[in-house]
Coordinates of C-alpha atoms in Angstrom, one line a residue:
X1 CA 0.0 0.0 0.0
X2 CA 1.3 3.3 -0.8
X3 CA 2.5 5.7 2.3
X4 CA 0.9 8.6 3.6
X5 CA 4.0 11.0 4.0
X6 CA 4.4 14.6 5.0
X7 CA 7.3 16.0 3.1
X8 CA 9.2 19.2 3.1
X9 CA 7.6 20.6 5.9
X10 CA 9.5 24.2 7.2
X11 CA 8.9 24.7 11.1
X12 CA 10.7 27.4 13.6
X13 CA 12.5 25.9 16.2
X14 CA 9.3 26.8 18.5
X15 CA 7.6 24.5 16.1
X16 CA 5.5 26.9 13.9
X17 CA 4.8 26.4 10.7
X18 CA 3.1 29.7 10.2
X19 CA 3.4 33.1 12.1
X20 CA 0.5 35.1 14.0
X21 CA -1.9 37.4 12.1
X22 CA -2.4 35.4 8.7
X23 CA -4.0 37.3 5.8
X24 CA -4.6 37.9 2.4
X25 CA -1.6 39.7 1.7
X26 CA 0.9 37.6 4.4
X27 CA -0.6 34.4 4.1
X28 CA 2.2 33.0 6.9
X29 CA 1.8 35.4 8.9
X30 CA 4.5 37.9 10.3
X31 CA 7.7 36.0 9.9
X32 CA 6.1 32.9 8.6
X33 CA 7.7 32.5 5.1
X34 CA 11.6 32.8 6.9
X35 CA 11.2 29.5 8.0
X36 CA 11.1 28.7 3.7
X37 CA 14.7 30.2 3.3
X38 CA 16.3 26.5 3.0
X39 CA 14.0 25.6 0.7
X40 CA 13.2 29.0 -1.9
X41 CA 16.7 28.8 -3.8
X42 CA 16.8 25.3 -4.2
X43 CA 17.1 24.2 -7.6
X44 CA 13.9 21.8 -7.2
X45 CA 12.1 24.9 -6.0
X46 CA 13.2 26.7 -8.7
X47 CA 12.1 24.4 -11.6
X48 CA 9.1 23.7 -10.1
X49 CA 7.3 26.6 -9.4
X50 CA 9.2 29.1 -12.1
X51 CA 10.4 26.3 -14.9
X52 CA 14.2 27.8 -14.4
X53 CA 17.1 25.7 -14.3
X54 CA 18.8 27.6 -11.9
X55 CA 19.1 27.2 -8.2
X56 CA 21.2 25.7 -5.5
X57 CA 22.0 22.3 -5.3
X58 CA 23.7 20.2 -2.2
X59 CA 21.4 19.0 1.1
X60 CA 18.9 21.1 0.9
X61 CA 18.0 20.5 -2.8
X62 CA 18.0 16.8 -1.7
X63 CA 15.4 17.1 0.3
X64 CA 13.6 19.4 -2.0
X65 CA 13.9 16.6 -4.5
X66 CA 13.1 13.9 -2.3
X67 CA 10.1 15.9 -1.6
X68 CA 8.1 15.4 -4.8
X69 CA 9.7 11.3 -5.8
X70 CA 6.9 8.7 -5.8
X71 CA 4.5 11.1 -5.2
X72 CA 1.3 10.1 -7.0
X73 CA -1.3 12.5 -4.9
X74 CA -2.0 15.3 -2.6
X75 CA -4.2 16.0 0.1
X76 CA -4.1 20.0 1.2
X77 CA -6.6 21.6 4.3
X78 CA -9.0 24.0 2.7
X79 CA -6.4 26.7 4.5
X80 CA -3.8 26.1 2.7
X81 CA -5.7 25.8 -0.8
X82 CA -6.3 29.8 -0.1
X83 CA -8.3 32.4 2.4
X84 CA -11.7 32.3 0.8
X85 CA -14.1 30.7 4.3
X86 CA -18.0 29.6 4.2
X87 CA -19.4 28.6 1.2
X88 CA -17.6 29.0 -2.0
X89 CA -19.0 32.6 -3.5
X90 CA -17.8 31.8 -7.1
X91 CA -15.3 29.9 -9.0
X92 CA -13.0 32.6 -9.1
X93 CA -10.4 31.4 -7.0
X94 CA -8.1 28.5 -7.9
X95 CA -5.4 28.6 -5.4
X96 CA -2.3 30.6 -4.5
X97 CA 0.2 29.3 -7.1
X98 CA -1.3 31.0 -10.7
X99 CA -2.9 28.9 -13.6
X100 CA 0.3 26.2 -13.3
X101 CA 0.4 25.0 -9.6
X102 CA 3.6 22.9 -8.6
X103 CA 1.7 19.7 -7.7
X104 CA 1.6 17.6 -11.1
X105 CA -0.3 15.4 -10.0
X106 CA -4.6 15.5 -8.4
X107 CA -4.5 17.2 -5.5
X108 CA -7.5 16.2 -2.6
X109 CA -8.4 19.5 -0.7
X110 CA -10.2 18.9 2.7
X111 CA -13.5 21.3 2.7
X112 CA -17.3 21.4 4.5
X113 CA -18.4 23.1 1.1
X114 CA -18.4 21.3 -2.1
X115 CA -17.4 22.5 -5.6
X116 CA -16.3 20.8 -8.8
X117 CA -13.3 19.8 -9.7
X118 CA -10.7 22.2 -10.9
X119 CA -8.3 21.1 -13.8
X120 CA -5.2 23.6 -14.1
X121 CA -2.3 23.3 -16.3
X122 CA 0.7 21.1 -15.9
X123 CA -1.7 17.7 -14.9
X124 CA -2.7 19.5 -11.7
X125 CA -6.1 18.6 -10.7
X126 CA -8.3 20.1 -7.5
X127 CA -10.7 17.9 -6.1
X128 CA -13.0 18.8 -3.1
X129 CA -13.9 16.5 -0.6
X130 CA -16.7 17.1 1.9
X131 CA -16.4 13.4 3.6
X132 CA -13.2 14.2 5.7
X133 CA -10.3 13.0 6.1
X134 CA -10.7 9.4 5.7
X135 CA -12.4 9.7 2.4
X136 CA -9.9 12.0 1.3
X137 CA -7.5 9.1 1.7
X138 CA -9.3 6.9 0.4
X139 CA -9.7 8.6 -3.4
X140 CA -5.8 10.3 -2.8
X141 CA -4.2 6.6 -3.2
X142 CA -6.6 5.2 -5.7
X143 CA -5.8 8.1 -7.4
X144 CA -1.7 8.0 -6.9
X145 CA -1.9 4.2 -8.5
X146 CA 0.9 2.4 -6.0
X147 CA 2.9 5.6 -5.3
X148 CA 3.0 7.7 -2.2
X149 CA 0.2 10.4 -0.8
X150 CA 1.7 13.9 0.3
X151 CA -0.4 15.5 3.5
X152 CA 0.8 19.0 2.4
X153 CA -0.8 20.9 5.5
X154 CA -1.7 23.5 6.6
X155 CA -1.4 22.4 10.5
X156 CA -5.0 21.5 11.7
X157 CA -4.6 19.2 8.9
X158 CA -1.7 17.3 9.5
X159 CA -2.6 16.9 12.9
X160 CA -5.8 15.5 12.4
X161 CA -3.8 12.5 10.2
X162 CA -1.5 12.4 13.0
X163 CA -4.2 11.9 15.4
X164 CA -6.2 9.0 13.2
X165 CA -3.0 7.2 12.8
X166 CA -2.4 7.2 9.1
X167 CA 0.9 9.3 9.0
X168 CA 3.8 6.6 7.7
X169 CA 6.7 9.6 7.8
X170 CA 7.7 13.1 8.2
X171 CA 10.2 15.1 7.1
X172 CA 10.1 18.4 8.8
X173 CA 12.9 20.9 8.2
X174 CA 13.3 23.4 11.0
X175 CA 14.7 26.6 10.3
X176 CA 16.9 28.3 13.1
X177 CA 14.1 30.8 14.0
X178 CA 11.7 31.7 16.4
X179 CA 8.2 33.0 15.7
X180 CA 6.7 32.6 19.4
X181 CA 3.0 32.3 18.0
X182 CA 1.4 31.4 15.2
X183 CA 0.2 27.5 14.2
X184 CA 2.4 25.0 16.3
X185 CA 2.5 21.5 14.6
X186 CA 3.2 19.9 18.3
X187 CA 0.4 21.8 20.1
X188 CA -1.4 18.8 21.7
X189 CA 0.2 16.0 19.8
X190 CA 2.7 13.7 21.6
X191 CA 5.2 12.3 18.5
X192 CA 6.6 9.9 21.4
X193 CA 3.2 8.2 22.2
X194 CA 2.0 8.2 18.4
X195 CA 4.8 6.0 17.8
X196 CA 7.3 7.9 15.9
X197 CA 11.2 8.1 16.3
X198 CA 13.8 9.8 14.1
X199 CA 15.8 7.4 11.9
X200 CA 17.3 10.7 9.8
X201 CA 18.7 14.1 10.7
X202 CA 21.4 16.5 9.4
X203 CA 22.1 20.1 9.7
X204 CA 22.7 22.9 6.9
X205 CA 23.4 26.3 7.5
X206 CA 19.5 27.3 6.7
X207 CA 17.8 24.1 8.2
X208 CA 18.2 20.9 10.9
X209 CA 16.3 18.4 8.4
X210 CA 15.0 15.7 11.0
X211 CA 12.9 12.3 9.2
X212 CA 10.5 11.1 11.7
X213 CA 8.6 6.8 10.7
X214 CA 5.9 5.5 12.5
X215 CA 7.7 2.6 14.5

């Protein structure tokens, strides 16, 4: 069965993923995007979100790149698909990342309001699902055919899988800030009871990558 694995994911070394005061215009909130610094010049950032072939290479970029290998699907919280709340008012918006999004592959967004499907350029296809998180599962590996599911967040999200049990591995990446509020990944989760230990972890100057498997 394919593995349900959250990849790439940038915390402070408080453990937030996202600073306080999220909005339209600073969707991670004051500070929130300094915890992306390892992972904006990396070559497999670069490509995938601006086509270039430019960008650095070395750890960092190999974790990029292990980021998006055997990954058949997505799952994203409605959050983290973009700002609009309540029922959808129109098909207007289509996420954060313009009319090419860096997924590649369908992408399962977690939502109490249903719309159609969304098909966007570069084989990027949104799919709502009202049913939770379980459903969401369900149609994300039938859909990846063998490969790998990527929980891409926000928080609540990854926390709810965490809390169900259906989290194989992490890879979190912390970056050597603080942001003292904001959406904490560990706020009532215990990794330790859950059944995860770290079988991977090495330091760059930008990020302590740390791999986390379900035991």
């Amino acid at each position: 069965m394919s593995k349900v694995r959250v990849l790439c994911f940038s915390l402070s070394l408080d453990g937030f993923a996202a600073g306080p005061e999220q909005s339209l215009e600073d969707p991670n909130g004051i500070g929130g995007l300094d915890v992306h610094e390892w992972f904006f010049p990396t070559a497999t950032f670069q490509q995938l979100l601006y086509g270039k072939e430019t960008g650095t290479t070395g750890i960092d970029n190999d974790f990029a790149a292990r980021g998006i290998q055997n990954i058949g699907a997505w799952i994203l919280g409605r959050n983290m698909f973009g700002p609009v709340r309540g029922p959808w008012p129109d098909e207007h918006w289509k996420g954060w990342w313009g009319e090419n999004p860096p997924f590649h592959t369908p992408v399962f967004v977690l939502t109490h309001h249903a719309r159609a499907p969304i098909a966007m350029a570069g084989d990027t296809t949104f799919h709502f699902v009202t049913e939770g998180i379980h459903a969401a599962l369900e149609r994300a590996r039938a859909a990846a055919g063998g490969m790998d599911v990527r929980l891409g967040g926000g928080v609540a999200t990854v926390q709810q899988y965490l809390r169900a049990g259906l989290v194989d591995e992490l890879h979190l990446a912390f970056a050597p800030v603080l942001l003292g509020s904001g959406e904490n990944l560990f706020s009532g989760i215990n990794m330790r009871s859950l059944g995860y230990r770290c079988v991977e972890h090495v330091a760059t100057d930008k990020a302590t990558h740390v791999v986390l498997r379900k035991t």
